Amino acid sequence: MARHVVVVGAGIIGMAVAMRIRQRNWEVTILEAARPGAGASSAALGSLTPYSDHGCSLATRRIAELSVATYPKWITELKSLSGSDIDFDDSGLLELAIGKEEEAALRSSFSVLQGSNAPVEWLDADSVHQMEPNATPETVGAIYYKSEAMVDVTQLLVACERAILRLGCRIASATRVTRILESAGRIQGVETQSGTLRSDAVVIATGANLATIQGVPRIPIERVRGEVVEVKAVPGLVGRHLYSGDGFMTPRRNGRILLGSNYDVHVHGDDECPSTASARSVLRTLAATIRMVPAISSLQLQRTWKEWRPRTPDGQPVVGCIGPEGLVVATGFFGLGITLSPAIGEIVAEILDGKVSALADSLNPGRFFDGSQ
């Protein structure tokens, strides 16, 4: 009889995990409180950032490097399985230095990256404007992250859902898991608002909602705003994803541009609505991105939305076994969920097959329990 795993959460991490587990001949059921691709995944800009995400630890960066290197092959596989298009652009990312003060800080970051053999290049202002003519004239230089690609997240999520369904996974939407079931130190399944589901293993990939499931050891997870502003532009206004200070932008082939800015940590009781961006945050995002590309100010606003990103106290993801035998968590990805998803799918599948993943050792949840888990 095939082993059965319940994956809780159908964001990009949950679906990547389900795909790889299913390909190892497990029976897979995915339980999603809302709908596949909702939650933090829907508020991702689609930048694959092993180097420009300066909060990455060395261990997380190594996994991110591996993940980004496998992305083209993964995209090809998803297209074949799903029959869906997925726009993928590997022309690189520019982190702009606007003014001399930013240039000094960015050159310092560049030196560190160069010393670690990251695939980066320093560009002067003329080179930046040759690549991005609409970047602000006040740009004095940039780090060019040559390997940092971008993917259309909406298309990616649709393709993942179709792919795992065609592989034989089952997805139950609008199904909230309330607690895990265990007996004699082993996972027996989960309980939902509508009943019990038995399984040999459970993978928790619920992002910021980990604490809502009874029986899962309490990992400290902060909820951090992930907000997106979408504007409509003429295709080509921005050629690649751009980053400077608090602002981020990722263009789409259809002319839309996704804009984002820095994150706010959630304060309990404040702003509980998960899907509405405030006027203040939209203004902040627009200011941060207009500073990079002034022409953004004349574009038509299409929509705004927000979800919650999960972040741990040390800023690094949590991936590994915890609590009763057969329970695995994969959360705390903050702004790296899209970047890390193919690698995390492989790592969790290996863990469930009883293999030790040295790569993911530093992400083990035991670090939050003084080694006593």
Tab-separated table of C-alpha atoms in Angstrom:
chain	number	residue	atom	x	y	z
A	1	MET	CA	0.000	0.000	0.000
A	2	ALA	CA	1.339	3.447	-0.930
A	3	ARG	CA	2.277	5.774	1.871
A	4	HIS	CA	-0.043	8.744	2.319
A	5	VAL	CA	1.057	12.290	3.171
A	6	VAL	CA	-1.100	15.298	3.941
A	7	VAL	CA	0.393	18.618	2.861
A	8	VAL	CA	-1.199	21.525	4.711
A	9	GLY	CA	-1.081	24.640	2.556
A	10	ALA	CA	-1.260	25.044	-1.236
A	11	GLY	CA	1.023	28.015	-1.729
A	12	ILE	CA	4.116	27.721	-3.894
A	13	ILE	CA	6.022	25.789	-1.203
A	14	GLY	CA	3.182	23.352	-0.500
A	15	MET	CA	2.637	22.656	-4.193
A	16	ALA	CA	6.367	22.228	-4.918
A	17	VAL	CA	6.600	19.800	-1.996
A	18	ALA	CA	3.500	17.892	-3.138
A	19	MET	CA	4.876	17.561	-6.655
A	20	ARG	CA	8.173	16.031	-5.574
A	21	ILE	CA	6.608	13.743	-2.962
A	22	ARG	CA	4.082	12.458	-5.481
A	23	GLN	CA	6.902	11.697	-7.914
A	24	ARG	CA	8.350	9.433	-5.205
A	25	ASN	CA	5.146	7.359	-5.227
A	26	TRP	CA	3.457	8.778	-2.150
A	27	GLU	CA	-0.282	9.354	-2.167
A	28	VAL	CA	-0.664	13.098	-1.637
A	29	THR	CA	-3.590	15.115	-0.305
A	30	ILE	CA	-3.244	18.895	-0.069
A	31	LEU	CA	-5.510	20.741	2.344
A	32	GLU	CA	-5.843	24.476	1.736
A	33	ALA	CA	-7.801	26.849	3.967
A	34	ALA	CA	-8.590	29.187	1.058
A	35	ARG	CA	-7.664	28.262	-2.517
A	36	PRO	CA	-4.427	27.119	-4.188
A	37	GLY	CA	-1.975	29.945	-4.736
A	38	ALA	CA	-3.589	32.278	-2.217
A	39	GLY	CA	-1.735	33.653	0.791
A	40	ALA	CA	1.832	34.966	0.673
A	41	SER	CA	2.484	33.399	-2.746
A	42	SER	CA	-0.059	35.688	-4.384
A	43	ALA	CA	1.768	38.768	-3.073
A	44	ALA	CA	5.157	37.759	-4.493
A	45	LEU	CA	6.739	39.862	-7.232
A	46	GLY	CA	8.471	36.868	-8.808
A	47	SER	CA	12.102	37.906	-8.406
A	48	LEU	CA	14.527	35.027	-7.798
A	49	THR	CA	17.043	36.630	-5.465
A	50	PRO	CA	19.824	34.520	-3.921
A	51	TYR	CA	22.219	37.493	-3.870
A	52	SER	CA	20.277	40.770	-3.816
A	53	ASP	CA	18.306	39.598	-0.769
A	54	HIS	CA	20.882	40.868	1.708
A	55	GLY	CA	19.186	39.158	4.658
A	56	CYS	CA	20.155	35.682	3.398
A	57	SER	CA	22.459	33.642	5.603
A	58	LEU	CA	25.276	31.840	3.807
A	59	ALA	CA	23.478	28.496	4.208
A	60	THR	CA	20.183	29.848	2.853
A	61	ARG	CA	22.031	31.491	-0.024
A	62	ARG	CA	23.570	28.167	-1.016
A	63	ILE	CA	20.130	26.582	-1.194
A	64	ALA	CA	18.843	29.604	-3.120
A	65	GLU	CA	21.728	29.323	-5.603
A	66	LEU	CA	20.889	25.668	-6.191
A	67	SER	CA	17.196	26.465	-6.501
A	68	VAL	CA	17.668	29.255	-9.041
A	69	ALA	CA	20.048	27.062	-11.064
A	70	THR	CA	17.322	24.407	-11.350
A	71	TYR	CA	14.541	26.876	-12.212
A	72	PRO	CA	14.785	26.665	-16.034
A	73	LYS	CA	14.493	22.874	-15.901
A	74	TRP	CA	11.625	23.109	-13.389
A	75	ILE	CA	9.776	25.614	-15.577
A	76	THR	CA	10.143	23.277	-18.562
A	77	GLU	CA	8.827	20.376	-16.479
A	78	LEU	CA	5.851	22.391	-15.234
A	79	LYS	CA	4.978	23.555	-18.742
A	80	SER	CA	5.039	19.968	-19.984
A	81	LEU	CA	2.896	18.640	-17.135
A	82	SER	CA	0.400	21.496	-17.040
A	83	GLY	CA	0.172	22.645	-20.642
A	84	SER	CA	0.439	26.202	-19.300
A	85	ASP	CA	2.661	29.107	-20.298
A	86	ILE	CA	5.076	30.500	-17.705
A	87	ASP	CA	6.966	33.677	-18.534
A	88	PHE	CA	10.553	33.378	-17.306
A	89	ASP	CA	13.189	36.064	-17.853
A	90	ASP	CA	16.826	35.548	-16.910
A	91	SER	CA	18.160	38.961	-17.975
A	92	GLY	CA	19.204	39.785	-14.422
A	93	LEU	CA	18.353	42.350	-11.743
A	94	LEU	CA	19.701	45.860	-11.220
A	95	GLU	CA	20.079	47.318	-7.733
A	96	LEU	CA	20.342	51.042	-8.359
A	97	ALA	CA	22.478	53.511	-6.431
A	98	ILE	CA	20.650	56.844	-6.441
A	99	GLY	CA	23.016	59.499	-5.127
A	100	LYS	CA	26.526	59.294	-3.679
A	101	GLU	CA	25.457	58.053	-0.246
A	102	GLU	CA	23.705	55.029	-1.722
A	103	GLU	CA	26.633	54.458	-4.051
A	104	ALA	CA	29.056	54.115	-1.121
A	105	ALA	CA	26.794	51.610	0.662
A	106	LEU	CA	26.147	49.640	-2.511
A	107	ARG	CA	29.832	49.487	-3.431
A	108	SER	CA	30.487	48.003	0.002
A	109	SER	CA	27.842	45.314	-0.631
A	110	PHE	CA	29.323	44.724	-4.078
A	111	SER	CA	32.781	44.112	-2.610
A	112	VAL	CA	31.392	41.486	-0.242
A	113	LEU	CA	29.479	39.765	-3.043
A	114	GLN	CA	32.462	39.862	-5.357
A	115	GLY	CA	34.617	38.353	-2.611
A	116	SER	CA	32.229	35.405	-2.362
A	117	ASN	CA	32.363	34.836	-6.149
A	118	ALA	CA	28.755	35.881	-6.685
A	119	PRO	CA	27.916	36.512	-10.370
A	120	VAL	CA	27.705	40.300	-10.045
A	121	GLU	CA	29.067	43.281	-11.952
A	122	TRP	CA	29.331	46.960	-11.062
A	123	LEU	CA	27.809	49.255	-13.688
A	124	ASP	CA	28.441	52.976	-14.034
A	125	ALA	CA	25.593	55.400	-14.717
A	126	ASP	CA	25.997	55.277	-18.510
A	127	SER	CA	25.857	51.472	-18.534
A	128	VAL	CA	22.756	51.497	-16.337
A	129	HIS	CA	20.955	53.888	-18.673
A	130	GLN	CA	21.911	51.826	-21.708
A	131	MET	CA	20.126	48.879	-20.069
A	132	GLU	CA	17.314	50.900	-18.489
A	133	PRO	CA	16.841	54.255	-20.271
A	134	ASN	CA	13.926	55.195	-18.002
A	135	ALA	CA	15.866	54.835	-14.749
A	136	THR	CA	16.128	58.134	-12.889
A	137	PRO	CA	18.874	60.473	-14.165
A	138	GLU	CA	20.125	60.606	-10.581
A	139	THR	CA	21.313	56.997	-10.819
A	140	VAL	CA	25.089	56.963	-10.285
A	141	GLY	CA	25.673	53.217	-10.594
A	142	ALA	CA	24.221	49.783	-9.914
A	143	ILE	CA	24.979	46.222	-8.984
A	144	TYR	CA	24.032	43.955	-11.864
A	145	TYR	CA	22.968	40.543	-10.516
A	146	LYS	CA	23.459	38.544	-13.685
A	147	SER	CA	21.786	35.301	-12.575
A	148	GLU	CA	18.742	36.739	-10.804
A	149	ALA	CA	15.795	35.834	-12.985
A	150	MET	CA	12.114	36.716	-12.699
A	151	VAL	CA	9.047	34.559	-13.181
A	152	ASP	CA	5.373	35.410	-13.648
A	153	VAL	CA	4.034	34.203	-10.301
A	154	THR	CA	0.393	34.070	-11.377
A	155	GLN	CA	1.277	31.766	-14.268
A	156	LEU	CA	3.638	29.747	-12.060
A	157	LEU	CA	0.944	29.079	-9.456
A	158	VAL	CA	-1.624	28.056	-12.084
A	159	ALA	CA	0.898	25.702	-13.700
A	160	CYS	CA	1.848	24.162	-10.345
A	161	GLU	CA	-1.779	23.444	-9.478
A	162	ARG	CA	-2.471	21.851	-12.861
A	163	ALA	CA	0.766	19.853	-12.739
A	164	ILE	CA	0.161	18.300	-9.335
A	165	LEU	CA	-3.431	17.443	-10.212
A	166	ARG	CA	-2.257	15.677	-13.366
A	167	LEU	CA	0.314	13.796	-11.313
A	168	GLY	CA	-2.532	12.456	-9.172
A	169	CYS	CA	-2.432	14.695	-6.104
A	170	ARG	CA	-5.739	15.575	-4.469
A	171	ILE	CA	-6.495	19.161	-3.435
A	172	ALA	CA	-9.209	20.090	-0.954
A	173	SER	CA	-9.796	23.851	-0.958
A	174	ALA	CA	-11.647	25.732	1.790
A	175	THR	CA	-10.473	23.052	4.222
A	176	ARG	CA	-8.900	24.362	7.410
A	177	VAL	CA	-6.729	22.001	9.461
A	178	THR	CA	-7.369	22.511	13.167
A	179	ARG	CA	-4.944	20.028	14.711
A	180	ILE	CA	-2.577	17.185	13.976
A	181	LEU	CA	-3.369	13.675	15.181
A	182	GLU	CA	-0.696	11.535	16.812
A	183	SER	CA	-0.431	8.340	18.796
A	184	ALA	CA	2.601	6.873	20.572
A	185	GLY	CA	4.825	9.579	19.147
A	186	ARG	CA	3.764	9.061	15.529
A	187	ILE	CA	1.636	11.093	13.164
A	188	GLN	CA	-1.779	9.570	12.468
A	189	GLY	CA	-3.269	12.323	10.337
A	190	VAL	CA	-5.063	15.635	10.765
A	191	GLU	CA	-8.384	16.961	11.939
A	192	THR	CA	-10.196	19.582	9.879
A	193	GLN	CA	-13.361	21.589	10.448
A	194	SER	CA	-15.217	18.893	8.507
A	195	GLY	CA	-13.647	15.680	9.766
A	196	THR	CA	-10.551	13.532	10.163
A	197	LEU	CA	-8.056	12.480	7.503
A	198	ARG	CA	-5.587	9.673	8.238
A	199	SER	CA	-2.043	9.742	6.892
A	200	ASP	CA	1.458	8.406	7.457
A	201	ALA	CA	3.022	11.861	7.420
A	202	VAL	CA	2.053	15.528	7.526
A	203	VAL	CA	3.904	18.464	5.988
A	204	ILE	CA	2.971	21.887	7.350
A	205	ALA	CA	3.439	24.576	4.690
A	206	THR	CA	0.948	27.150	5.929
A	207	GLY	CA	3.274	30.133	6.044
A	208	ALA	CA	2.273	32.694	8.645
A	209	ASN	CA	-0.662	30.581	9.905
A	210	LEU	CA	1.401	27.848	11.564
A	211	ALA	CA	0.220	28.745	15.067
A	212	THR	CA	-3.435	28.066	14.194
A	213	ILE	CA	-2.860	24.285	14.117
A	214	GLN	CA	-3.038	22.534	17.483
A	215	GLY	CA	-0.364	19.982	18.271
A	216	VAL	CA	2.408	21.570	16.203
A	217	PRO	CA	5.318	22.697	18.413
A	218	ARG	CA	5.350	26.477	18.565
A	219	ILE	CA	7.926	27.927	16.205
A	220	PRO	CA	8.227	31.715	16.535
A	221	ILE	CA	6.811	33.171	13.313
A	222	GLU	CA	6.186	36.876	12.702
A	223	ARG	CA	3.550	38.005	10.247
A	224	VAL	CA	4.985	40.611	7.888
A	225	ARG	CA	3.033	42.572	5.315
A	226	GLY	CA	3.546	41.631	1.694
A	227	GLU	CA	1.886	44.266	-0.473
A	228	VAL	CA	1.756	44.733	-4.230
A	229	VAL	CA	0.721	47.675	-6.393
A	230	GLU	CA	0.069	46.861	-10.048
A	231	VAL	CA	0.325	49.567	-12.705
A	232	LYS	CA	-0.292	49.471	-16.447
A	233	ALA	CA	2.542	50.599	-18.721
A	234	VAL	CA	3.689	50.392	-22.309
A	235	PRO	CA	5.723	47.174	-22.694
A	236	GLY	CA	9.408	47.990	-22.438
A	237	LEU	CA	9.177	50.914	-20.016
A	238	VAL	CA	11.156	48.728	-17.627
A	239	GLY	CA	13.170	45.854	-19.071
A	240	ARG	CA	14.100	43.881	-15.968
A	241	HIS	CA	13.427	43.850	-12.267
A	242	LEU	CA	14.828	46.849	-10.400
A	243	TYR	CA	15.585	47.414	-6.743
A	244	SER	CA	16.743	50.453	-4.785
A	245	GLY	CA	16.473	51.250	-1.095
A	246	ASP	CA	12.878	50.478	-0.133
A	247	GLY	CA	11.515	50.029	-3.649
A	248	PHE	CA	11.149	47.002	-5.923
A	249	MET	CA	9.595	46.571	-9.348
A	250	THR	CA	9.097	43.587	-11.622
A	251	PRO	CA	7.781	44.045	-15.188
A	252	ARG	CA	5.486	41.609	-16.948
A	253	ARG	CA	5.444	40.904	-20.669
A	254	ASN	CA	1.885	42.223	-20.954
A	255	GLY	CA	3.056	45.699	-19.920
A	256	ARG	CA	1.955	45.465	-16.302
A	257	ILE	CA	4.535	46.309	-13.636
A	258	LEU	CA	4.347	44.994	-10.077
A	259	LEU	CA	5.597	47.419	-7.433
A	260	GLY	CA	6.587	46.662	-3.852
A	261	SER	CA	8.367	48.320	-0.938
A	262	ASN	CA	9.818	47.471	2.455
A	263	TYR	CA	7.915	45.354	4.947
A	264	ASP	CA	6.080	46.146	8.177
A	265	VAL	CA	5.886	43.604	10.992
A	266	HIS	CA	2.306	42.873	11.984
A	267	VAL	CA	1.166	44.171	15.362
A	268	HIS	CA	-1.518	41.964	16.902
A	269	GLY	CA	-4.952	43.507	16.615
A	270	ASP	CA	-3.882	46.004	13.972
A	271	ASP	CA	-4.948	45.737	10.336
A	272	GLU	CA	-6.280	42.178	10.399
A	273	CYS	CA	-7.755	42.358	6.885
A	274	PRO	CA	-5.437	40.137	4.834
A	275	SER	CA	-6.157	41.394	1.341
A	276	THR	CA	-6.429	45.196	1.449
A	277	ALA	CA	-3.434	47.504	1.168
A	278	SER	CA	-3.745	50.795	3.052
A	279	ALA	CA	-3.511	54.182	1.332
A	280	ARG	CA	-0.407	54.924	3.386
A	281	SER	CA	1.388	51.791	2.206
A	282	VAL	CA	0.400	52.391	-1.423
A	283	LEU	CA	1.783	55.933	-1.231
A	284	ARG	CA	5.011	54.620	0.275
A	285	THR	CA	5.369	52.012	-2.475
A	286	LEU	CA	4.682	54.551	-5.201
A	287	ALA	CA	7.185	57.020	-3.725
A	288	ALA	CA	9.892	54.341	-3.474
A	289	THR	CA	9.405	53.168	-7.059
A	290	ILE	CA	8.861	56.584	-8.680
A	291	ARG	CA	12.230	57.475	-7.175
A	292	MET	CA	13.753	54.731	-9.377
A	293	VAL	CA	11.678	55.306	-12.522
A	294	PRO	CA	9.955	58.726	-12.532
A	295	ALA	CA	7.638	57.694	-15.403
A	296	ILE	CA	5.812	55.407	-12.959
A	297	SER	CA	4.028	58.536	-11.675
A	298	SER	CA	2.005	58.873	-14.886
A	299	LEU	CA	0.867	55.247	-15.097
A	300	GLN	CA	-2.633	53.953	-14.468
A	301	LEU	CA	-3.133	52.133	-11.172
A	302	GLN	CA	-4.697	48.711	-11.798
A	303	ARG	CA	-5.069	47.123	-8.372
A	304	THR	CA	-3.452	46.623	-4.990
A	305	TRP	CA	-3.432	43.632	-2.682
A	306	LYS	CA	-1.762	42.309	0.431
A	307	GLU	CA	-0.999	39.043	2.166
A	308	TRP	CA	1.118	37.997	5.146
A	309	ARG	CA	4.683	36.739	4.791
A	310	PRO	CA	6.119	34.429	7.482
A	311	ARG	CA	9.428	35.437	9.074
A	312	THR	CA	11.420	33.785	11.864
A	313	PRO	CA	13.427	35.721	14.493
A	314	ASP	CA	16.708	34.930	12.711
A	315	GLY	CA	15.242	35.662	9.284
A	316	GLN	CA	15.967	32.176	7.917
A	317	PRO	CA	13.424	29.520	6.841
A	318	VAL	CA	12.408	26.550	8.974
A	319	VAL	CA	12.532	23.180	7.199
A	320	GLY	CA	12.686	19.786	8.859
A	321	CYS	CA	11.230	17.254	11.278
A	322	ILE	CA	9.618	18.432	14.477
A	323	GLY	CA	7.501	16.855	17.219
A	324	PRO	CA	5.988	13.415	16.508
A	325	GLU	CA	7.563	11.148	13.914
A	326	GLY	CA	6.213	11.927	10.458
A	327	LEU	CA	5.666	15.657	11.034
A	328	VAL	CA	7.671	18.036	8.830
A	329	VAL	CA	7.457	21.827	8.684
A	330	ALA	CA	8.434	24.114	5.799
A	331	THR	CA	7.781	27.757	6.610
A	332	GLY	CA	9.408	31.098	7.428
A	333	PHE	CA	10.424	31.865	3.844
A	334	PHE	CA	9.601	35.588	4.135
A	335	GLY	CA	10.489	37.005	0.685
A	336	LEU	CA	12.234	33.880	-0.621
A	337	GLY	CA	9.371	31.420	-1.108
A	338	ILE	CA	9.311	31.691	-4.897
A	339	THR	CA	13.121	31.615	-5.076
A	340	LEU	CA	13.480	28.528	-2.890
A	341	SER	CA	10.427	26.498	-3.925
A	342	PRO	CA	11.992	23.917	-6.305
A	343	ALA	CA	14.856	23.201	-3.905
A	344	ILE	CA	12.574	22.955	-0.865
A	345	GLY	CA	10.330	20.515	-2.732
A	346	GLU	CA	13.321	18.219	-3.222
A	347	ILE	CA	14.595	18.651	0.341
A	348	VAL	CA	11.249	17.822	1.981
A	349	ALA	CA	10.771	14.801	-0.300
A	350	GLU	CA	14.189	13.529	0.782
A	351	ILE	CA	13.345	14.079	4.451
A	352	LEU	CA	10.138	12.059	4.098
A	353	ASP	CA	12.111	9.286	2.422
A	354	GLY	CA	14.375	9.157	5.462
A	355	LYS	CA	17.385	10.805	3.870
A	356	VAL	CA	19.526	13.405	5.608
A	357	SER	CA	19.795	16.710	3.772
A	358	ALA	CA	23.063	18.315	4.857
A	359	LEU	CA	22.131	21.365	2.809
A	360	ALA	CA	19.093	22.050	4.956
A	361	ASP	CA	20.728	21.300	8.307
A	362	SER	CA	20.951	24.976	9.270
A	363	LEU	CA	17.208	25.376	8.614
A	364	ASN	CA	16.245	22.677	11.131
A	365	PRO	CA	13.479	23.812	13.506
A	366	GLY	CA	15.474	22.399	16.416
A	367	ARG	CA	17.438	25.654	16.530
A	368	PHE	CA	14.439	27.265	18.241
A	369	PHE	CA	14.242	24.594	20.932
A	370	ASP	CA	17.818	24.656	22.271
A	371	GLY	CA	18.501	21.389	20.452
A	372	SER	CA	15.893	19.618	22.572
A	373	GLN	CA	13.277	18.793	19.942
